[in-house]
CSV table of C-alpha atoms and ligand atoms in Angstrom, one decimal:
chain,number,residue,atom,x,y,z
M,1,UNK,CA,-8.5,-35.8,21.8
M,2,UNK,CA,-6.3,-38.5,20.3
M,3,UNK,CA,-3.5,-40.4,22.5
M,4,UNK,CA,-0.5,-38.5,20.4
M,5,UNK,CA,-1.9,-35.5,21.5
M,6,UNK,CA,-2.6,-36.3,25.1
M,7,UNK,CA,0.9,-37.7,25.8
M,8,UNK,CA,2.3,-33.7,24.8
M,9,UNK,CA,-0.4,-32.4,26.5
M,10,UNK,CA,0.4,-34.8,29.8
M,11,UNK,CA,4.3,-34.6,29.0
M,12,UNK,CA,3.9,-31.0,29.1
M,13,UNK,CA,1.8,-30.4,32.2
M,14,UNK,CA,4.1,-32.8,34.2
M,15,UNK,CA,7.3,-31.0,33.0
M,16,UNK,CA,6.3,-27.6,34.0
M,17,UNK,CA,5.7,-28.9,37.5
M,18,UNK,CA,9.0,-30.2,37.9
M,19,UNK,CA,8.3,-33.6,37.5
M,20,UNK,CA,11.5,-35.7,36.1
M,21,UNK,CA,10.7,-37.9,33.3
M,22,UNK,CA,7.6,-36.0,32.3
M,23,UNK,CA,7.1,-38.0,29.2
M,24,UNK,CA,7.5,-41.5,30.1
M,25,UNK,CA,5.2,-40.6,33.1
M,26,UNK,CA,2.8,-39.5,31.1
M,27,UNK,CA,2.6,-42.3,28.7
M,28,UNK,CA,2.6,-44.6,32.1
M,29,UNK,CA,-0.3,-42.5,33.7
M,30,UNK,CA,-2.1,-42.6,30.2
M,31,UNK,CA,-1.7,-46.3,29.9
M,32,UNK,CA,-3.3,-46.5,33.5
M,33,UNK,CA,-6.2,-44.7,32.4
M,34,UNK,CA,-6.5,-46.5,29.0
M,35,UNK,CA,-5.9,-50.4,31.0
M,36,UNK,CA,-3.9,-51.2,28.2
M,37,UNK,CA,-0.1,-51.6,27.8
M,38,UNK,CA,2.4,-49.3,26.5
M,39,UNK,CA,2.7,-50.7,22.9
M,40,UNK,CA,-0.8,-49.8,22.6
M,41,UNK,CA,0.0,-45.9,22.7
M,42,UNK,CA,2.7,-46.6,19.7
M,43,UNK,CA,0.2,-49.0,17.9
M,44,UNK,CA,-3.2,-46.7,18.3
M,45,UNK,CA,-2.4,-43.4,18.0
M,46,UNK,CA,-5.4,-42.3,16.5
M,47,UNK,CA,-7.3,-43.8,19.2
M,48,UNK,CA,-9.6,-40.9,20.1
M,49,UNK,CA,-10.3,-40.4,24.7
M,50,UNK,CA,-13.7,-41.1,25.5
M,51,UNK,CA,-14.7,-39.2,28.3
M,52,UNK,CA,-14.3,-41.3,31.1
M,53,UNK,CA,-10.5,-41.9,30.1
M,54,UNK,CA,-10.0,-38.3,29.7
M,55,UNK,CA,-11.5,-37.8,33.3
M,56,UNK,CA,-9.2,-40.5,34.7
M,57,UNK,CA,-5.9,-39.6,33.2
M,58,UNK,CA,-6.7,-35.9,34.3
M,59,UNK,CA,-6.7,-37.3,37.6
M,60,UNK,CA,-3.6,-38.8,37.2
M,61,UNK,CA,-1.9,-36.0,36.4
M,62,UNK,CA,-3.4,-34.2,39.2
M,63,UNK,CA,-2.1,-36.6,41.6
M,64,UNK,CA,1.2,-36.6,40.2
M,65,UNK,CA,2.2,-33.2,39.8
M,66,UNK,CA,0.8,-33.1,43.7
M,67,UNK,CA,3.9,-35.2,44.8
M,68,UNK,CA,2.1,-38.7,44.7
M,69,UNK,CA,4.6,-41.2,42.9
M,70,UNK,CA,3.6,-42.7,39.7
M,71,UNK,CA,4.0,-46.2,41.5
M,72,UNK,CA,1.1,-45.3,43.8
M,73,UNK,CA,-1.5,-44.4,40.8
M,74,UNK,CA,-0.5,-47.4,38.6
M,75,UNK,CA,-0.4,-49.4,41.8
M,76,UNK,CA,2.8,-51.4,39.8
M,77,UNK,CA,6.4,-51.4,40.2
M,78,UNK,CA,8.9,-54.0,38.2
M,79,UNK,CA,11.5,-55.7,40.3
M,80,UNK,CA,13.7,-58.4,38.8
M,81,UNK,CA,11.5,-58.7,35.9
M,82,UNK,CA,8.2,-58.8,37.5
M,83,UNK,CA,5.4,-56.5,38.4
M,84,UNK,CA,4.6,-56.1,42.0
M,85,UNK,CA,1.1,-54.5,43.0
M,86,UNK,CA,2.1,-51.7,45.5
M,87,UNK,CA,0.1,-49.6,47.5
M,88,UNK,CA,1.0,-46.7,49.9
M,89,UNK,CA,1.5,-49.2,52.9
M,90,UNK,CA,4.7,-50.7,51.3
M,91,UNK,CA,7.7,-48.8,49.9
M,92,UNK,CA,8.2,-48.9,46.1
M,93,UNK,CA,10.8,-51.7,45.3
M,94,UNK,CA,13.9,-49.7,44.0
M,95,UNK,CA,16.2,-51.1,41.3
M,96,UNK,CA,19.3,-51.0,44.1
M,97,UNK,CA,17.6,-53.8,45.6
M,98,UNK,CA,18.1,-55.6,43.2
M,99,UNK,CA,21.6,-56.5,44.1
M,100,UNK,CA,20.3,-58.0,47.4
M,101,UNK,CA,18.9,-60.8,44.9
M,102,UNK,CA,22.3,-60.7,42.7
M,103,UNK,CA,24.1,-61.4,45.9
M,104,UNK,CA,21.9,-64.6,46.9
M,105,UNK,CA,22.1,-66.0,43.5
M,106,UNK,CA,26.0,-65.7,43.7
M,107,UNK,CA,26.1,-67.1,47.4
M,108,UNK,CA,23.3,-69.4,48.0
M,109,UNK,CA,22.4,-71.3,45.1
M,110,UNK,CA,21.3,-74.7,47.0
M,111,UNK,CA,19.0,-72.8,49.4
M,112,UNK,CA,15.9,-74.2,50.4
M,113,UNK,CA,14.1,-72.3,52.5
M,114,UNK,CA,14.7,-68.3,52.6
M,115,UNK,CA,13.5,-65.5,55.0
M,116,UNK,CA,12.5,-62.1,54.3
M,117,UNK,CA,13.0,-60.2,57.3
M,118,UNK,CA,10.6,-56.6,56.7
M,119,UNK,CA,9.3,-57.7,53.1
M,120,UNK,CA,7.3,-55.1,52.2
M,121,UNK,CA,5.5,-56.0,49.3
M,122,UNK,CA,7.4,-58.8,49.2
M,123,UNK,CA,9.8,-58.0,46.4
M,124,UNK,CA,12.7,-60.3,47.9
M,125,UNK,CA,11.2,-63.2,49.4
M,126,UNK,CA,8.6,-63.4,46.0
M,127,UNK,CA,12.0,-62.8,43.9
M,128,UNK,CA,14.1,-65.5,45.8
M,129,UNK,CA,11.4,-68.2,46.2
M,130,UNK,CA,11.0,-68.1,42.8
M,131,UNK,CA,14.6,-67.7,41.3
M,132,UNK,CA,16.2,-70.4,44.2
M,133,UNK,CA,12.8,-72.5,43.7
M,134,UNK,CA,13.0,-72.1,47.8
M,135,UNK,CA,10.2,-71.7,50.2
M,136,UNK,CA,10.4,-68.3,51.6
M,137,UNK,CA,9.0,-67.2,54.7
M,138,UNK,CA,8.9,-63.5,55.3
M,139,UNK,CA,7.6,-61.1,58.0
M,140,UNK,CA,6.8,-57.5,58.3
M,141,UNK,CA,5.5,-55.1,61.1
M,142,UNK,CA,2.9,-54.2,59.4
M,143,UNK,CA,-0.2,-55.8,58.7
M,144,UNK,CA,-1.2,-54.3,55.7
M,145,UNK,CA,2.5,-55.0,54.3
M,146,UNK,CA,2.2,-58.5,55.1
M,147,UNK,CA,-1.3,-58.7,52.8
M,148,UNK,CA,0.2,-56.9,49.9
M,149,UNK,CA,2.9,-59.7,50.3
M,150,UNK,CA,1.0,-62.0,50.2
M,151,UNK,CA,-1.2,-61.3,47.2
M,152,UNK,CA,1.9,-60.3,45.4
M,153,UNK,CA,3.3,-64.2,46.0
M,154,UNK,CA,-0.5,-65.4,45.2
M,155,UNK,CA,-0.2,-63.6,41.3
M,156,UNK,CA,3.6,-64.6,40.8
M,157,UNK,CA,3.4,-68.3,42.2
M,158,UNK,CA,5.8,-68.2,44.4
M,159,UNK,CA,5.8,-70.7,47.7
M,160,UNK,CA,5.8,-68.5,50.8
M,161,UNK,CA,4.3,-67.8,53.8
M,162,UNK,CA,4.2,-64.7,56.0
M,163,UNK,CA,4.1,-63.6,59.3
M,164,UNK,CA,3.4,-60.7,61.2
M,165,UNK,CA,6.2,-59.9,64.0
M,166,UNK,CA,8.3,-57.2,64.8
M,167,UNK,CA,11.5,-58.8,62.6
M,168,UNK,CA,11.8,-62.3,63.2
M,169,UNK,CA,11.0,-62.7,66.7
M,170,UNK,CA,7.9,-65.0,66.0
M,171,UNK,CA,9.8,-67.3,64.3
M,172,UNK,CA,11.7,-70.3,65.8
M,173,UNK,CA,12.7,-72.7,62.5
M,174,UNK,CA,16.1,-72.5,60.4
M,175,UNK,CA,16.5,-70.9,57.4
M,176,UNK,CA,19.6,-71.6,54.7
M,177,UNK,CA,19.8,-67.3,53.6
M,178,UNK,CA,18.1,-64.5,55.3
M,179,UNK,CA,17.6,-61.5,53.4
M,180,UNK,CA,16.4,-58.1,54.9
M,181,UNK,CA,16.2,-54.5,53.6
M,182,UNK,CA,15.2,-53.2,56.4
M,183,UNK,CA,14.5,-49.3,57.4
M,184,UNK,CA,17.6,-47.8,57.7
M,185,UNK,CA,17.3,-43.8,57.1
M,186,UNK,CA,18.6,-41.9,59.9
M,187,UNK,CA,15.8,-39.7,61.6
M,188,UNK,CA,17.8,-36.6,61.3
M,189,UNK,CA,17.8,-36.9,57.2
M,190,UNK,CA,14.4,-37.2,57.1
M,191,UNK,CA,13.9,-34.1,56.3
M,192,UNK,CA,16.7,-34.6,53.1
M,193,UNK,CA,14.6,-37.0,51.4
M,194,UNK,CA,12.7,-36.3,48.9
M,195,UNK,CA,9.5,-35.4,49.2
M,196,UNK,CA,7.5,-37.7,47.3
M,197,UNK,CA,9.6,-40.5,49.7
M,198,UNK,CA,8.8,-37.9,52.8
M,199,UNK,CA,5.1,-37.5,52.2
M,200,UNK,CA,4.2,-40.5,50.2
M,201,UNK,CA,6.1,-43.9,51.4
M,202,UNK,CA,5.3,-45.4,54.7
M,203,UNK,CA,8.0,-44.3,57.5
M,204,UNK,CA,8.2,-47.6,59.5
M,205,UNK,CA,9.8,-49.0,56.3
M,206,UNK,CA,12.0,-46.3,55.9
M,207,UNK,CA,13.0,-44.7,59.3
M,208,UNK,CA,15.9,-46.7,61.2
M,209,UNK,CA,16.3,-44.6,64.4
M,210,UNK,CA,19.1,-42.2,65.2
M,211,UNK,CA,21.8,-43.5,63.5
M,212,UNK,CA,19.8,-46.0,60.6
M,213,UNK,CA,21.8,-48.9,61.8
M,214,UNK,CA,20.5,-49.8,65.4
M,215,UNK,CA,18.1,-52.0,63.9
M,216,UNK,CA,21.2,-54.1,62.0
M,217,UNK,CA,22.1,-55.0,65.7
M,218,UNK,CA,18.9,-56.5,66.2
M,219,UNK,CA,18.8,-58.4,63.2
M,220,UNK,CA,21.7,-59.7,63.3
M,221,UNK,CA,21.3,-61.9,66.9
M,222,UNK,CA,18.0,-63.2,65.5
M,223,UNK,CA,19.7,-64.4,62.2
M,224,UNK,CA,22.4,-66.2,64.4
M,225,UNK,CA,19.5,-67.9,66.3
M,226,UNK,CA,17.7,-68.8,62.9
M,227,UNK,CA,20.3,-69.6,60.1
M,228,UNK,CA,21.7,-72.9,59.4
M,229,UNK,CA,25.8,-73.0,59.6
M,230,UNK,CA,27.2,-71.9,56.8
M,231,UNK,CA,24.0,-70.0,55.8
M,232,UNK,CA,24.1,-66.5,54.5
M,233,UNK,CA,23.0,-63.1,55.9
M,234,UNK,CA,22.3,-60.8,53.3
M,235,UNK,CA,21.5,-57.1,54.1
M,236,UNK,CA,20.6,-54.0,51.9
M,237,UNK,CA,22.5,-50.8,53.5
M,238,UNK,CA,22.1,-46.8,53.2
M,239,UNK,CA,25.3,-45.2,51.6
M,240,UNK,CA,26.2,-44.1,55.2
M,241,UNK,CA,26.2,-47.5,57.0
M,242,UNK,CA,28.8,-49.9,56.0
M,243,UNK,CA,31.6,-49.7,58.7
M,244,UNK,CA,28.5,-49.9,61.5
M,245,UNK,CA,26.5,-52.6,59.7
M,246,UNK,CA,29.8,-54.6,59.1
M,247,UNK,CA,30.3,-53.9,62.9
M,248,UNK,CA,27.1,-55.6,63.6
M,249,UNK,CA,28.7,-58.9,62.8
M,250,UNK,CA,30.4,-60.6,65.4
M,251,UNK,CA,33.1,-63.4,65.9
M,252,UNK,CA,30.2,-66.2,64.8
M,253,UNK,CA,30.8,-64.7,60.9
M,254,UNK,CA,33.4,-64.9,58.4
M,255,UNK,CA,33.4,-63.7,54.5
M,256,UNK,CA,32.2,-60.4,55.6
M,257,UNK,CA,31.7,-58.2,52.6
M,258,UNK,CA,30.4,-55.0,51.1
M,259,UNK,CA,28.5,-54.8,47.6
M,260,UNK,CA,28.5,-51.6,45.9
M,261,UNK,CA,25.7,-50.6,43.6
M,262,UNK,CA,25.9,-49.1,40.0
M,263,UNK,CA,26.5,-45.6,41.5
M,264,UNK,CA,29.6,-46.9,43.4
M,265,UNK,CA,27.9,-46.6,46.8
M,266,UNK,CA,28.0,-49.5,49.3
M,267,UNK,CA,24.9,-51.2,48.5
M,268,UNK,CA,24.5,-54.6,50.5
M,269,UNK,CA,26.5,-55.8,53.1
M,270,UNK,CA,26.8,-59.8,53.7
M,271,UNK,CA,28.2,-62.4,56.1
M,272,UNK,CA,28.5,-66.3,56.7
M,273,UNK,CA,27.0,-68.0,59.6
M,274,UNK,CA,30.0,-69.9,60.8
M,275,UNK,CA,29.5,-70.6,64.5
X,1,LIG,N1,16.4,-46.6,49.4
X,1,LIG,C1,15.3,-46.1,50.1
X,1,LIG,C2,15.5,-45.1,49.8
X,1,LIG,O1,16.6,-43.6,49.4
X,1,LIG,C3,15.0,-46.8,51.5
X,1,LIG,C4,14.7,-47.7,52.0
X,1,LIG,C5,15.0,-48.7,53.3
X,1,LIG,O2,14.9,-47.6,54.0
X,1,LIG,N2,15.2,-49.5,53.3
X,1,LIG,O3,14.5,-44.0,50.0
């Protein structure tokens, strides 16, 4: 079977199973089976799949139709233009989270030491360390997430150190910028998540307690302990969290503002520590 036919057949299998973006997904899974870049599919449409390639491709298609996210099959997700390795131990970095990077680049250009609380794959810590040419520290409660984030930092040559702890409880040095995309899905909404997310992504990275906002009220006091005066705290938030998260910033904070994502939902809340 040649590549053109393999793409067509894979795409048909995925779309009849209701998988969105069936053709693109088929192409990504085929590339992964071939261990080639996507351009290869178009430059070598006559390539005949070997038996091993065909078996791999078939398995990946089966995994995807069974609900596994494509990124956990290909083990990679791009974030802010860089490839991050992902495993089911970490949340797949979302494009919305790039808004946190944009806000950080807007307000914290001079930051030399940055902290990412609940780093997962390391997407925010690594991206900001590289974009700001800064030293990052990143925490996560999950040991496997720390391993994943550390290997991404090494692969992308970011200056970053990793600490396994709850939020920032183990830290005592000061930072110029703190970012966090904490778990913020309210427990009652778990059932409404896409099946791919609910059944495959780590619940410790998704579920933020009864309202999904309690965790922000725990992070803000820790940020007050760890931020240099004048430093920024930048959060990603869920679509219903804005007013509650803004209220977590007490009198020691100024310039508390909300940022919106491309769909128009409140997605980022930031504040400047001004004790
Ligand atoms: N944005 C993710 C989702 O919608 C949730 C991320 C988080 O809880 N921090 O699935």
